Amino acid sequence: MPKISNKGQQMPESPIRKLVPYSEIAKKNGNKVYHLNIGQPDIKTPEVALNAVKNADIKILEYSHSAGFESYRTKLALSYQKIGLPINKEDIIITTGGSEALLFAMGSTIDAGEEIIIPEPFYANYNGFATASGVKVVPVISTIDTGFALPPISEFEKLITPKTKAILICNPGNPTGYLYSETEIQQLAALVKKHDLFLIADEVYREFTYDGYKHYSIMDIAGIEENAIMIDSVSKRYSMCGARIGCIVSKNKALMATAMKFAQARLSPPTYEQIASEAALDTPQSYFDEVITEYKERRDTLIEELNKIPGVIVATPKGAFYCIAQLPVNDADHFAQWLLESYNYNKETVMVAPAAGFYSSPNVGKNEVRIAYVLKKEDLIKSVQILGEALKVYKN
């Protein structure tokens, strides 16, 4: 039998999706499964986006420009300018989701065997993108007792070597919900400027901030124009995960010219999805106001209910719609599988994402899970009740 590549064997499974077969079996056995494992919002996609696709009068489904529709990039740049970000259409390449934008960013900045520093826990697929690109992830650990705040800059400096090419952050964070302060962003900006590194910021949850906290974009920091690369996506902003449209944004012309070669190699982003995404930019502010209010109420409900369970520790998220919960178990992977395979409470159970997969450090996060509060409040209350009952009978 031909041998599978080492790279393929090293590709990590998704902690978000790897338990899907067990959830399917649980459902076939007549159990209702509450999905807390995946950031799939139940918020309706804006009608303006759906109607644009329904009303599109297309006779030939042609390739688009490799950078995406010029009309979309122009309109997207204007939307950034409205929130104070000095971005022009030339600074944007439309990608097939934020995932492809991250692959383009890594491919354009880091050679095989070189390193990228990422505060962990981090979005699990960063591990996969790095493996696919031959890049070594160097983690700097943030902890639940600080709410997953940015580790001290001195911890980053200890890890910088001649092989270090970039620092990657997610702001607000997936899976922690942590929102970096202006001071923290400025500290990172000074660090990459000092060591001549790229700073890649995954800002796909920009709008999702709570309690009066403000999002600070790396694209608004003077002096790091050549260092800054922003990743964005329509997936969560407009509840359009299936559209698979994102973008890579930078003022660095050499970087964008390089990213364009990757864009040309995959030809072009999809047409109907660009039509929907361009139209989504006309979504009224009232849509976001309602969504943010709803998510804040869900967050408050989830944290309140989790804090009722003995032995559970949780940090309150400032943004996005995730939290990391530390459970009184030794192996959250086993517990999460057991919930689906062997447990139900009145024919109902829950699906969570084991958090070890959101770290690259071995044996870290073994007793943690990521919870996405993308369900209505009544379902969140029921889900946490089931979780609490399960913990009473689970044997480590």
mmCIF file of C-alpha atoms in Angstrom:
data_model
loop_
_atom_site.group_PDB
_atom_site.id
_atom_site.type_symbol
_atom_site.label_atom_id
_atom_site.label_comp_id
_atom_site.label_asym_id
_atom_site.label_seq_id
_atom_site.Cartn_x
_atom_site.Cartn_y
_atom_site.Cartn_z
ATOM 1 C CA MET A 1 0.000 0.000 0.000
ATOM 2 C CA PRO A 2 1.380 3.476 -0.855
ATOM 3 C CA LYS A 3 2.469 5.457 2.208
ATOM 4 C CA ILE A 4 0.530 8.464 3.475
ATOM 5 C CA SER A 5 2.660 11.611 3.782
ATOM 6 C CA ASN A 6 4.206 12.543 7.108
ATOM 7 C CA LYS A 7 2.491 15.900 6.829
ATOM 8 C CA GLY A 8 -0.853 14.163 6.398
ATOM 9 C CA GLN A 9 -0.225 11.934 9.394
ATOM 10 C CA GLN A 10 0.724 14.971 11.487
ATOM 11 C CA MET A 11 -2.407 16.945 10.568
ATOM 12 C CA PRO A 12 -4.405 17.286 13.797
ATOM 13 C CA GLU A 13 -8.048 16.291 14.093
ATOM 14 C CA SER A 14 -10.475 19.094 14.810
ATOM 15 C CA PRO A 15 -11.523 19.077 18.475
ATOM 16 C CA ILE A 16 -14.642 20.867 17.282
ATOM 17 C CA ARG A 17 -15.702 18.221 14.754
ATOM 18 C CA LYS A 18 -13.987 14.957 15.701
ATOM 19 C CA LEU A 19 -16.828 13.837 17.986
ATOM 20 C CA VAL A 20 -19.492 14.283 15.290
ATOM 21 C CA PRO A 21 -19.806 10.506 14.659
ATOM 22 C CA TYR A 22 -20.674 10.004 18.331
ATOM 23 C CA SER A 23 -23.281 12.775 18.234
ATOM 24 C CA GLU A 24 -24.841 11.147 15.163
ATOM 25 C CA ILE A 25 -25.077 7.830 17.003
ATOM 26 C CA ALA A 26 -26.570 9.560 20.047
ATOM 27 C CA LYS A 27 -29.258 11.102 17.836
ATOM 28 C CA LYS A 28 -29.992 7.763 16.140
ATOM 29 C CA ASN A 29 -30.492 6.324 19.630
ATOM 30 C CA GLY A 30 -33.248 8.860 20.220
ATOM 31 C CA ASN A 31 -31.301 11.425 22.234
ATOM 32 C CA LYS A 32 -31.469 15.178 21.682
ATOM 33 C CA VAL A 33 -27.989 16.696 21.468
ATOM 34 C CA TYR A 34 -27.371 20.321 22.440
ATOM 35 C CA HIS A 35 -24.466 21.518 20.305
ATOM 36 C CA LEU A 36 -22.156 23.669 22.402
ATOM 37 C CA ASN A 37 -19.143 22.471 20.412
ATOM 38 C CA ILE A 38 -19.248 24.632 17.305
ATOM 39 C CA GLY A 39 -19.534 28.348 16.612
ATOM 40 C CA GLN A 40 -22.485 28.043 14.250
ATOM 41 C CA PRO A 41 -24.787 30.953 15.143
ATOM 42 C CA ASP A 42 -28.546 30.394 15.131
ATOM 43 C CA ILE A 43 -29.017 34.079 14.248
ATOM 44 C CA LYS A 44 -30.717 34.609 10.885
ATOM 45 C CA THR A 45 -28.567 35.687 7.956
ATOM 46 C CA PRO A 46 -29.473 39.248 6.844
ATOM 47 C CA GLU A 47 -32.264 39.209 4.252
ATOM 48 C CA VAL A 48 -30.355 41.699 2.097
ATOM 49 C CA ALA A 49 -27.611 39.095 1.557
ATOM 50 C CA LEU A 50 -29.975 36.231 0.771
ATOM 51 C CA ASN A 51 -32.069 38.358 -1.562
ATOM 52 C CA ALA A 52 -28.989 39.446 -3.516
ATOM 53 C CA VAL A 53 -28.326 35.815 -4.403
ATOM 54 C CA LYS A 54 -31.978 35.079 -5.178
ATOM 55 C CA ASN A 55 -32.192 38.089 -7.481
ATOM 56 C CA ALA A 56 -28.812 37.697 -9.199
ATOM 57 C CA ASP A 57 -29.280 37.688 -12.973
ATOM 58 C CA ILE A 58 -26.323 35.584 -14.093
ATOM 59 C CA LYS A 59 -26.175 33.931 -17.515
ATOM 60 C CA ILE A 60 -22.611 32.579 -17.240
ATOM 61 C CA LEU A 61 -21.028 31.669 -13.915
ATOM 62 C CA GLU A 62 -17.593 33.099 -14.693
ATOM 63 C CA TYR A 63 -14.348 33.292 -12.767
ATOM 64 C CA SER A 64 -14.017 36.464 -10.760
ATOM 65 C CA HIS A 65 -10.770 38.408 -10.363
ATOM 66 C CA SER A 66 -8.311 36.471 -8.185
ATOM 67 C CA ALA A 67 -8.501 39.302 -5.641
ATOM 68 C CA GLY A 68 -12.300 39.184 -5.668
ATOM 69 C CA PHE A 69 -14.874 41.529 -7.181
ATOM 70 C CA GLU A 70 -13.537 45.081 -7.411
ATOM 71 C CA SER A 71 -16.972 46.353 -6.406
ATOM 72 C CA TYR A 72 -16.883 44.230 -3.254
ATOM 73 C CA ARG A 73 -13.350 45.268 -2.311
ATOM 74 C CA THR A 74 -14.236 48.938 -2.853
ATOM 75 C CA LYS A 75 -17.345 48.686 -0.708
ATOM 76 C CA LEU A 76 -15.537 46.645 1.946
ATOM 77 C CA ALA A 77 -12.753 49.239 2.151
ATOM 78 C CA LEU A 78 -15.363 51.952 2.694
ATOM 79 C CA SER A 79 -16.916 49.923 5.504
ATOM 80 C CA TYR A 80 -13.512 49.694 7.192
ATOM 81 C CA GLN A 81 -12.950 53.423 6.746
ATOM 82 C CA LYS A 82 -16.278 54.095 8.474
ATOM 83 C CA ILE A 83 -14.918 52.454 11.632
ATOM 84 C CA GLY A 84 -11.659 54.373 11.399
ATOM 85 C CA LEU A 85 -9.415 51.826 9.682
ATOM 86 C CA PRO A 86 -7.264 53.335 6.884
ATOM 87 C CA ILE A 87 -7.844 50.525 4.390
ATOM 88 C CA ASN A 88 -8.170 50.873 0.601
ATOM 89 C CA LYS A 89 -9.361 48.302 -1.945
ATOM 90 C CA GLU A 90 -5.737 47.651 -2.989
ATOM 91 C CA ASP A 91 -5.054 46.443 0.553
ATOM 92 C CA ILE A 92 -7.650 43.636 0.306
ATOM 93 C CA ILE A 93 -7.696 40.188 -1.286
ATOM 94 C CA ILE A 94 -10.956 38.279 -0.978
ATOM 95 C CA THR A 95 -10.443 34.664 0.082
ATOM 96 C CA THR A 96 -12.436 31.469 0.460
ATOM 97 C CA GLY A 97 -13.145 32.038 4.134
ATOM 98 C CA GLY A 98 -10.835 33.391 6.795
ATOM 99 C CA SER A 99 -9.181 29.968 6.690
ATOM 100 C CA GLU A 100 -7.716 30.550 3.238
ATOM 101 C CA ALA A 101 -6.652 34.042 4.293
ATOM 102 C CA LEU A 102 -4.652 32.504 7.146
ATOM 103 C CA LEU A 103 -3.075 29.979 4.785
ATOM 104 C CA PHE A 104 -2.126 32.817 2.415
ATOM 105 C CA ALA A 105 -0.680 34.786 5.335
ATOM 106 C CA MET A 106 1.448 31.884 6.563
ATOM 107 C CA GLY A 107 2.515 30.938 3.044
ATOM 108 C CA SER A 108 3.549 34.509 2.273
ATOM 109 C CA THR A 109 5.523 35.168 5.450
ATOM 110 C CA ILE A 110 6.991 31.934 6.831
ATOM 111 C CA ASP A 111 9.129 29.259 5.209
ATOM 112 C CA ALA A 112 9.016 25.569 6.122
ATOM 113 C CA GLY A 113 10.780 24.976 9.425
ATOM 114 C CA GLU A 114 10.419 28.572 10.583
ATOM 115 C CA GLU A 115 8.330 29.640 13.556
ATOM 116 C CA ILE A 116 5.189 31.530 14.507
ATOM 117 C CA ILE A 117 4.394 32.504 18.113
ATOM 118 C CA ILE A 118 0.754 32.159 19.162
ATOM 119 C CA PRO A 119 -0.789 32.803 22.594
ATOM 120 C CA GLU A 120 -2.641 29.653 23.594
ATOM 121 C CA PRO A 121 -5.292 28.397 23.850
ATOM 122 C CA PHE A 122 -5.953 29.397 20.242
ATOM 123 C CA TYR A 123 -8.343 28.526 17.418
ATOM 124 C CA ALA A 124 -7.644 24.844 16.872
ATOM 125 C CA ASN A 125 -7.257 25.076 13.097
ATOM 126 C CA TYR A 126 -4.168 27.286 13.509
ATOM 127 C CA ASN A 127 -2.398 24.009 14.297
ATOM 128 C CA GLY A 128 -3.712 22.539 11.048
ATOM 129 C CA PHE A 129 -2.804 25.584 8.946
ATOM 130 C CA ALA A 130 0.713 25.569 10.407
ATOM 131 C CA THR A 131 1.144 21.849 9.738
ATOM 132 C CA ALA A 132 -0.085 22.269 6.156
ATOM 133 C CA SER A 133 2.426 25.104 5.696
ATOM 134 C CA GLY A 134 5.352 23.308 7.356
ATOM 135 C CA VAL A 135 5.452 25.998 10.035
ATOM 136 C CA LYS A 136 6.359 25.362 13.681
ATOM 137 C CA VAL A 137 3.938 26.795 16.244
ATOM 138 C CA VAL A 138 5.683 28.172 19.324
ATOM 139 C CA PRO A 139 3.062 28.658 22.050
ATOM 140 C CA VAL A 140 3.060 31.228 24.813
ATOM 141 C CA ILE A 141 0.547 30.126 27.428
ATOM 142 C CA SER A 142 -2.224 32.335 28.804
ATOM 143 C CA THR A 143 -4.173 31.063 31.786
ATOM 144 C CA ILE A 144 -7.743 30.906 33.025
ATOM 145 C CA ASP A 145 -6.856 32.698 36.280
ATOM 146 C CA THR A 146 -5.955 35.859 34.313
ATOM 147 C CA GLY A 147 -9.039 35.467 32.097
ATOM 148 C CA PHE A 148 -6.610 34.489 29.296
ATOM 149 C CA ALA A 149 -5.083 37.960 29.139
ATOM 150 C CA LEU A 150 -2.042 38.550 26.942
ATOM 151 C CA PRO A 151 1.003 36.925 28.571
ATOM 152 C CA PRO A 152 3.775 39.371 29.582
ATOM 153 C CA ILE A 153 5.768 40.629 26.601
ATOM 154 C CA SER A 154 8.877 39.262 28.325
ATOM 155 C CA GLU A 155 7.456 35.766 27.767
ATOM 156 C CA PHE A 156 7.227 36.461 24.025
ATOM 157 C CA GLU A 157 10.779 37.828 23.924
ATOM 158 C CA LYS A 158 12.127 34.639 25.505
ATOM 159 C CA LEU A 159 10.708 32.663 22.570
ATOM 160 C CA ILE A 160 11.961 34.825 19.707
ATOM 161 C CA THR A 161 14.756 33.184 17.711
ATOM 162 C CA PRO A 162 16.263 33.773 14.253
ATOM 163 C CA LYS A 163 13.558 31.377 12.968
ATOM 164 C CA THR A 164 10.690 33.481 14.344
ATOM 165 C CA LYS A 165 8.828 35.240 11.540
ATOM 166 C CA ALA A 166 5.419 36.194 12.953
ATOM 167 C CA ILE A 167 3.086 36.478 15.922
ATOM 168 C CA LEU A 168 -0.546 35.453 15.471
ATOM 169 C CA ILE A 169 -3.422 36.577 17.684
ATOM 170 C CA CYS A 170 -7.194 36.192 17.567
ATOM 171 C CA ASN A 171 -8.991 39.296 18.828
ATOM 172 C CA PRO A 172 -11.546 38.824 20.329
ATOM 173 C CA GLY A 173 -10.355 35.331 21.007
ATOM 174 C CA ASN A 174 -11.635 31.974 19.911
ATOM 175 C CA PRO A 175 -11.800 29.870 22.139
ATOM 176 C CA THR A 176 -11.443 32.160 25.160
ATOM 177 C CA GLY A 177 -13.571 35.198 24.340
ATOM 178 C CA TYR A 178 -10.744 37.420 25.604
ATOM 179 C CA LEU A 179 -10.578 40.932 24.109
ATOM 180 C CA TYR A 180 -7.134 42.502 23.967
ATOM 181 C CA SER A 181 -6.866 45.995 25.424
ATOM 182 C CA GLU A 182 -5.357 48.948 23.578
ATOM 183 C CA THR A 183 -2.289 48.649 25.816
ATOM 184 C CA GLU A 184 -1.836 44.977 24.917
ATOM 185 C CA ILE A 185 -2.156 45.693 21.183
ATOM 186 C CA GLN A 186 0.359 48.534 21.473
ATOM 187 C CA GLN A 187 2.773 46.222 23.326
ATOM 188 C CA LEU A 188 2.546 43.663 20.535
ATOM 189 C CA ALA A 189 3.014 46.399 17.933
ATOM 190 C CA ALA A 190 6.192 47.596 19.635
ATOM 191 C CA LEU A 191 7.466 44.015 19.881
ATOM 192 C CA VAL A 192 7.038 43.179 16.178
ATOM 193 C CA LYS A 193 8.531 46.530 15.216
ATOM 194 C CA LYS A 194 11.553 45.888 17.470
ATOM 195 C CA HIS A 195 12.200 42.386 16.112
ATOM 196 C CA ASP A 196 11.032 43.012 12.514
ATOM 197 C CA LEU A 197 8.235 40.413 12.649
ATOM 198 C CA PHE A 198 4.808 40.168 11.093
ATOM 199 C CA LEU A 199 1.790 40.599 13.355
ATOM 200 C CA ILE A 200 -1.169 38.607 12.048
ATOM 201 C CA ALA A 201 -4.495 39.426 13.708
ATOM 202 C CA ASP A 202 -7.574 37.282 13.191
ATOM 203 C CA GLU A 203 -10.297 39.891 13.752
ATOM 204 C CA VAL A 204 -13.366 38.006 12.544
ATOM 205 C CA TYR A 205 -15.268 38.622 15.822
ATOM 206 C CA ARG A 206 -14.605 42.377 15.842
ATOM 207 C CA GLU A 207 -18.241 43.404 16.419
ATOM 208 C CA PHE A 208 -18.825 40.962 19.267
ATOM 209 C CA THR A 209 -17.711 42.961 22.319
ATOM 210 C CA TYR A 210 -19.562 43.423 25.598
ATOM 211 C CA ASP A 211 -19.769 45.554 28.752
ATOM 212 C CA GLY A 212 -18.606 48.698 26.989
ATOM 213 C CA TYR A 213 -15.264 47.242 25.922
ATOM 214 C CA LYS A 214 -13.868 48.417 22.578
ATOM 215 C CA HIS A 215 -12.065 46.444 19.897
ATOM 216 C CA TYR A 216 -8.642 47.730 18.843
ATOM 217 C CA SER A 217 -7.487 46.685 15.377
ATOM 218 C CA ILE A 218 -3.843 46.296 14.438
ATOM 219 C CA MET A 219 -4.699 48.144 11.213
ATOM 220 C CA ASP A 220 -5.198 51.308 13.258
ATOM 221 C CA ILE A 221 -1.703 51.274 14.806
ATOM 222 C CA ALA A 222 0.661 53.806 13.230
ATOM 223 C CA GLY A 223 4.171 52.632 12.470
ATOM 224 C CA ILE A 224 3.520 48.938 11.829
ATOM 225 C CA GLU A 225 1.985 49.223 8.369
ATOM 226 C CA GLU A 226 4.655 46.883 6.958
ATOM 227 C CA ASN A 227 4.205 44.385 9.805
ATOM 228 C CA ALA A 228 0.411 44.200 10.145
ATOM 229 C CA ILE A 229 -1.770 41.575 8.450
ATOM 230 C CA MET A 230 -5.475 41.443 9.278
ATOM 231 C CA ILE A 231 -7.662 38.397 8.695
ATOM 232 C CA ASP A 232 -11.412 38.897 8.357
ATOM 233 C CA SER A 233 -14.521 36.915 7.441
ATOM 234 C CA VAL A 234 -18.277 37.238 6.943
ATOM 235 C CA SER A 235 -18.972 33.929 8.700
ATOM 236 C CA LYS A 236 -19.858 35.114 12.191
ATOM 237 C CA ARG A 237 -20.526 38.812 11.530
ATOM 238 C CA TYR A 238 -23.510 38.066 9.296
ATOM 239 C CA SER A 239 -24.189 34.480 10.379
ATOM 240 C CA MET A 240 -22.939 33.362 6.949
ATOM 241 C CA CYS A 241 -20.593 30.501 7.876
ATOM 242 C CA GLY A 242 -21.559 28.543 4.761
ATOM 243 C CA ALA A 243 -20.653 31.389 2.415
ATOM 244 C CA ARG A 244 -16.907 30.789 2.965
ATOM 245 C CA ILE A 245 -15.857 34.359 2.232
ATOM 246 C CA GLY A 246 -13.055 36.131 4.054
ATOM 247 C CA CYS A 247 -10.139 38.393 3.230
ATOM 248 C CA ILE A 248 -6.501 39.116 3.924
ATOM 249 C CA VAL A 249 -5.725 42.804 4.491
ATOM 250 C CA SER A 250 -2.370 44.575 4.651
ATOM 251 C CA LYS A 251 -0.682 47.840 3.655
ATOM 252 C CA ASN A 252 2.506 45.871 2.918
ATOM 253 C CA LYS A 253 2.636 45.855 -0.887
ATOM 254 C CA ALA A 254 5.253 43.096 -1.164
ATOM 255 C CA LEU A 255 3.196 40.901 1.138
ATOM 256 C CA MET A 256 -0.001 41.501 -0.839
ATOM 257 C CA ALA A 257 1.775 40.835 -4.158
ATOM 258 C CA THR A 258 2.948 37.528 -2.718
ATOM 259 C CA ALA A 259 -0.502 36.659 -1.372
ATOM 260 C CA MET A 260 -1.889 37.415 -4.839
ATOM 261 C CA LYS A 261 0.235 34.604 -6.281
ATOM 262 C CA PHE A 262 -1.423 32.189 -3.865
ATOM 263 C CA ALA A 263 -4.799 33.684 -4.836
ATOM 264 C CA GLN A 264 -4.051 33.184 -8.514
ATOM 265 C CA ALA A 265 -3.057 29.572 -7.887
ATOM 266 C CA ARG A 266 -6.527 28.834 -6.553
ATOM 267 C CA LEU A 267 -8.018 30.966 -9.374
ATOM 268 C CA SER A 268 -10.805 32.951 -7.683
ATOM 269 C CA PRO A 269 -13.193 33.114 -4.735
ATOM 270 C CA PRO A 270 -16.774 31.890 -5.352
ATOM 271 C CA THR A 271 -19.191 34.169 -7.186
ATOM 272 C CA TYR A 272 -22.589 33.833 -5.493
ATOM 273 C CA GLU A 273 -20.972 34.037 -2.082
ATOM 274 C CA GLN A 274 -19.250 37.304 -3.045
ATOM 275 C CA ILE A 275 -22.598 38.651 -4.218
ATOM 276 C CA ALA A 276 -24.117 37.812 -0.845
ATOM 277 C CA SER A 277 -21.154 39.225 1.080
ATOM 278 C CA GLU A 278 -21.123 42.488 -0.847
ATOM 279 C CA ALA A 279 -24.847 42.924 -0.237
ATOM 280 C CA ALA A 280 -24.400 42.073 3.450
ATOM 281 C CA LEU A 281 -22.435 45.302 3.854
ATOM 282 C CA ASP A 282 -25.808 47.081 3.627
ATOM 283 C CA THR A 283 -27.038 45.317 6.771
ATOM 284 C CA PRO A 284 -28.505 47.982 9.100
ATOM 285 C CA GLN A 285 -26.864 48.744 12.441
ATOM 286 C CA SER A 286 -30.059 47.637 14.173
ATOM 287 C CA TYR A 287 -29.239 44.043 13.154
ATOM 288 C CA PHE A 288 -25.912 44.164 15.009
ATOM 289 C CA ASP A 289 -27.411 45.952 18.010
ATOM 290 C CA GLU A 290 -29.956 43.171 18.427
ATOM 291 C CA VAL A 291 -27.365 40.433 17.884
ATOM 292 C CA ILE A 292 -24.909 41.869 20.426
ATOM 293 C CA THR A 293 -27.686 42.306 22.999
ATOM 294 C CA GLU A 294 -28.749 38.699 22.447
ATOM 295 C CA TYR A 295 -25.210 37.322 22.761
ATOM 296 C CA LYS A 296 -24.510 39.334 25.912
ATOM 297 C CA GLU A 297 -27.652 37.885 27.507
ATOM 298 C CA ARG A 298 -26.597 34.392 26.429
ATOM 299 C CA ARG A 299 -23.109 34.939 27.829
ATOM 300 C CA ASP A 300 -24.480 36.151 31.159
ATOM 301 C CA THR A 301 -26.885 33.203 31.323
ATOM 302 C CA LEU A 302 -24.180 30.661 30.519
ATOM 303 C CA ILE A 303 -21.641 32.036 33.018
ATOM 304 C CA GLU A 304 -24.257 32.290 35.760
ATOM 305 C CA GLU A 305 -25.353 28.677 35.222
ATOM 306 C CA LEU A 306 -21.806 27.299 34.969
ATOM 307 C CA ASN A 307 -20.847 29.006 38.222
ATOM 308 C CA LYS A 308 -23.581 26.999 39.963
ATOM 309 C CA ILE A 309 -21.794 23.694 39.259
ATOM 310 C CA PRO A 310 -19.330 22.649 42.001
ATOM 311 C CA GLY A 311 -15.762 22.395 40.740
ATOM 312 C CA VAL A 312 -16.316 24.297 37.483
ATOM 313 C CA ILE A 313 -14.112 27.344 36.847
ATOM 314 C CA VAL A 314 -14.904 29.731 34.000
ATOM 315 C CA ALA A 315 -13.530 33.081 32.842
ATOM 316 C CA THR A 316 -16.087 35.651 31.706
ATOM 317 C CA PRO A 317 -15.570 36.462 28.007
ATOM 318 C CA LYS A 318 -15.303 40.098 26.931
ATOM 319 C CA GLY A 319 -15.985 39.295 23.285
ATOM 320 C CA ALA A 320 -16.769 36.670 20.610
ATOM 321 C CA PHE A 321 -19.211 33.943 21.732
ATOM 322 C CA TYR A 322 -17.041 31.296 23.372
ATOM 323 C CA CYS A 323 -15.686 30.527 26.784
ATOM 324 C CA ILE A 324 -13.250 28.025 28.235
ATOM 325 C CA ALA A 325 -14.568 26.111 31.253
ATOM 326 C CA GLN A 326 -12.358 24.070 33.537
ATOM 327 C CA LEU A 327 -14.195 20.933 34.682
ATOM 328 C CA PRO A 328 -13.597 18.623 37.692
ATOM 329 C CA VAL A 329 -12.443 15.812 35.380
ATOM 330 C CA ASN A 330 -9.020 14.438 34.452
ATOM 331 C CA ASP A 331 -9.662 13.941 30.731
ATOM 332 C CA ALA A 332 -12.150 16.232 29.001
ATOM 333 C CA ASP A 333 -11.755 14.280 25.740
ATOM 334 C CA HIS A 334 -13.000 11.114 27.418
ATOM 335 C CA PHE A 335 -15.747 13.017 29.233
ATOM 336 C CA ALA A 336 -16.980 14.686 26.019
ATOM 337 C CA GLN A 337 -17.126 11.331 24.220
ATOM 338 C CA TRP A 338 -18.821 9.684 27.222
ATOM 339 C CA LEU A 339 -21.517 12.382 27.186
ATOM 340 C CA LEU A 340 -22.472 11.330 23.669
ATOM 341 C CA GLU A 341 -21.758 7.621 23.806
ATOM 342 C CA SER A 342 -22.919 6.579 27.261
ATOM 343 C CA TYR A 343 -24.963 9.304 28.926
ATOM 344 C CA ASN A 344 -28.328 10.986 28.621
ATOM 345 C CA TYR A 345 -30.489 12.943 31.013
ATOM 346 C CA ASN A 346 -34.147 12.432 30.121
ATOM 347 C CA LYS A 347 -33.021 11.458 26.586
ATOM 348 C CA GLU A 348 -30.946 14.623 26.196
ATOM 349 C CA THR A 349 -27.194 15.242 26.248
ATOM 350 C CA VAL A 350 -24.638 17.896 25.295
ATOM 351 C CA MET A 351 -21.715 18.117 22.898
ATOM 352 C CA VAL A 352 -18.692 20.197 23.925
ATOM 353 C CA ALA A 353 -15.273 20.728 22.344
ATOM 354 C CA PRO A 354 -12.377 19.326 24.424
ATOM 355 C CA ALA A 355 -9.938 22.189 24.913
ATOM 356 C CA ALA A 356 -6.667 20.238 24.670
ATOM 357 C CA GLY A 357 -6.991 20.587 20.891
ATOM 358 C CA PHE A 358 -6.837 24.382 21.273
ATOM 359 C CA TYR A 359 -3.310 24.130 22.660
ATOM 360 C CA SER A 360 -0.096 22.998 20.983
ATOM 361 C CA SER A 361 1.676 22.415 24.299
ATOM 362 C CA PRO A 362 1.301 18.742 25.258
ATOM 363 C CA ASN A 363 -0.883 17.818 28.237
ATOM 364 C CA VAL A 364 -2.272 21.334 28.670
ATOM 365 C CA GLY A 365 -6.013 21.994 28.801
ATOM 366 C CA LYS A 366 -6.783 18.322 29.495
ATOM 367 C CA ASN A 367 -9.529 19.249 31.967
ATOM 368 C CA GLU A 368 -10.987 22.120 29.937
ATOM 369 C CA VAL A 369 -13.710 22.410 27.308
ATOM 370 C CA ARG A 370 -14.711 25.157 24.929
ATOM 371 C CA ILE A 371 -18.373 26.116 25.009
ATOM 372 C CA ALA A 372 -19.995 28.181 22.250
ATOM 373 C CA TYR A 373 -23.019 30.134 23.471
ATOM 374 C CA VAL A 374 -24.786 30.100 20.133
ATOM 375 C CA LEU A 375 -28.041 28.583 21.449
ATOM 376 C CA LYS A 376 -31.039 30.421 22.841
ATOM 377 C CA LYS A 377 -30.993 31.085 26.578
ATOM 378 C CA GLU A 378 -33.495 28.337 27.454
ATOM 379 C CA ASP A 379 -31.319 25.770 25.686
ATOM 380 C CA LEU A 380 -28.170 27.056 27.384
ATOM 381 C CA ILE A 381 -29.818 26.636 30.796
ATOM 382 C CA LYS A 382 -30.928 23.112 29.904
ATOM 383 C CA SER A 383 -27.475 22.264 28.503
ATOM 384 C CA VAL A 384 -25.660 23.352 31.649
ATOM 385 C CA GLN A 385 -28.187 21.488 33.801
ATOM 386 C CA ILE A 386 -27.406 18.309 31.838
ATOM 387 C CA LEU A 387 -23.671 19.002 32.184
ATOM 388 C CA GLY A 388 -24.041 19.380 35.952
ATOM 389 C CA GLU A 389 -26.034 16.163 36.278
ATOM 390 C CA ALA A 390 -23.501 14.314 34.137
ATOM 391 C CA LEU A 391 -20.594 15.460 36.310
ATOM 392 C CA LYS A 392 -22.349 13.995 39.356
ATOM 393 C CA VAL A 393 -22.223 10.473 37.911
ATOM 394 C CA TYR A 394 -19.126 10.565 35.689
ATOM 395 C CA LYS A 395 -16.206 8.483 36.885
ATOM 396 C CA ASN A 396 -12.759 9.836 35.955
#
